[in-house]
Amino acid sequence: MLKTDNKSIKVIPLGGLEAIGMNITAYEFEDSIIVVDCGLSFPDDEMLGIDLVIPDITYLKENADKVKGLVITHGHEDHIGAIPYVLRELNMPIYATKLTMGLIENKLKEHGLMKTTRRKVVRHGQSINLGCFRIEFIRVNHSIADSAALAIYSPAGIIVHTGDFKIDYTPLFGETMDLSRFAEIGKKGVLALLSDSTNAERPGYTMSEKVVARKFDSLFAEHVKRRIIIATFASNVDRVHQIIATAHKYGRKVVVEGRSMVNVIGTAVELGYMEIPENTLIDVEQMKNYPDEQLVLITTGSQGETMAALSRMAASVHKKISIQPNDLIIFSSTPIPGNEKAVSKIINELYMKGAEVIFQDTHVSGHACQEEIKLVYALTKPKYAIPLHGEYRHRKTNAGLAMSMGIPKDNVFMLSSGDVLELSNESARKAGRVPAQGVFVDGLGVGDVGNIVLRDRQHLSQNGLLIIV
């Protein structure tokens, strides 16, 4: 599976390069295509009435006979959220680690696709063969357990696809990133490294999850007389786990609000990724049986999502929970680029209800900062660098890091979604484009709404509508 002279592999990102979200990349060699990740993104403010944006897989459908499988790096929505929609158009087997597969199966059950979808759970360190490719799963740290980088062995050479990662030398749960394996693969000769760019603008190292654990402990100790509400990402299993552990330490009961949060916790417990002390979790209806100082609520809505539980509490439209003046509300997240205004609106509404809101030092990122990104370049020593996962500015900074590590400028590629990059050990070139505009999901309609409809909706929102009868 090592490189063969004059053989080239095509790298085709179908999403994830213009903004955070909708990550999906195809790798093609002769009659074999593998797809890595299949995420969604959320609509911009101008996309009126749009619920989700999913990848355009026209190229994959046109080459369906070549597609050997879908390989997933981890279980975040921007990497798995579009799977049910894509499978309706192109059925292919899915390969993922255990927790990631559990989260995918939740979606397949919801969409009635369990019986028609082939699935295989893969362990870290294990390899699978798909067509002419061999794909090895490598353990990395991220803000969700069971995350993996991929070493993709092809006749053209080895490609390392990091997925989302950070280097945490002291993780709260699980093991450290398998840096030694990256080094071993680097010694074999890496054709290309496609790496996470999200935090490429941040110098230094990403802090360990243990920093947040200490902050939670101090906040719980300081506010023993108050009800505590914590908003975080539903998929951040380790973060939710440590919140529950801290609540148990201080004798508090835990209420989980938000359907996605409930589903993720249920899956994590079922698969052995989370242990919850007996009698710690209670239903929202049982809250009335306990004083406020004995309660912790873990909720969705950390990104200001309109229909999430915390947003409904802030707007006084939640049917069962009202914000009280004595509440302490902790945002254990940072706004995803584009969500800052929505998050600020929620924080203001919570303050107006008399609650105290804390959002400093209560979150650490799941993405690598500059020194971690540089370390992976140093270990893998790739011939070509292709920054992934981020806005243009993030990827441009990552490209600069690659060049600072000795990769020639001509070997660093800033791609756009839809670009086709042909790589071989002798040369690299952009060889055209494929459709990759994104497909709008509007209620039950997938792809029914285009730019003209969005333009009309914008006009209606600004100018109104006059009907003469």
PDB file of C-alpha atoms in Angstrom, residues 2-9 155-158 189-192 383-384 422-429:
ATOM      1  CA  LEU A   2       2.988   2.333  -0.060  1.00  0.00           C
ATOM      2  CA  LYS A   3       3.516   4.793  -2.874  1.00  0.00           C
ATOM      3  CA  THR A   4       3.886   3.677  -6.469  1.00  0.00           C
ATOM      4  CA  ASP A   5       5.657   5.938  -8.961  1.00  0.00           C
ATOM      5  CA  ASN A   6       3.486   8.116 -11.213  1.00  0.00           C
ATOM      6  CA  LYS A   7       0.273   7.157  -9.391  1.00  0.00           C
ATOM      7  CA  SER A   8      -1.904  10.026  -8.189  1.00  0.00           C
ATOM      8  CA  ILE A   9      -4.706  10.265  -5.661  1.00  0.00           C
ATOM      9  CA  PRO A 155      -1.000   3.140  -3.926  1.00  0.00           C
ATOM     10  CA  ALA A 156      -0.040   6.824  -4.246  1.00  0.00           C
ATOM     11  CA  GLY A 157       1.211   7.132  -0.666  1.00  0.00           C
ATOM     12  CA  ILE A 158       0.048   7.749   2.902  1.00  0.00           C
ATOM     13  CA  GLY A 189       6.856   8.777   4.576  1.00  0.00           C
ATOM     14  CA  VAL A 190       3.647  10.826   4.534  1.00  0.00           C
ATOM     15  CA  LEU A 191       2.444  12.152   1.193  1.00  0.00           C
ATOM     16  CA  ALA A 192       0.026  14.720   2.656  1.00  0.00           C
ATOM     17  CA  LYS A 383       5.421  16.308   1.534  1.00  0.00           C
ATOM     18  CA  TYR A 384       2.197  18.315   1.087  1.00  0.00           C
ATOM     19  CA  GLU A 422      -4.330  15.463  -7.645  1.00  0.00           C
ATOM     20  CA  LEU A 423      -1.342  14.350  -5.569  1.00  0.00           C
ATOM     21  CA  SER A 424       1.546  12.050  -6.379  1.00  0.00           C
ATOM     22  CA  ASN A 425       5.051  11.720  -5.034  1.00  0.00           C
ATOM     23  CA  GLU A 426       6.308  13.646  -8.077  1.00  0.00           C
ATOM     24  CA  SER A 427       3.772  16.456  -8.400  1.00  0.00           C
ATOM     25  CA  ALA A 428       0.552  18.078  -7.223  1.00  0.00           C
ATOM     26  CA  ARG A 429      -1.991  20.118  -9.153  1.00  0.00           C
TER      27      ARG A 429
END
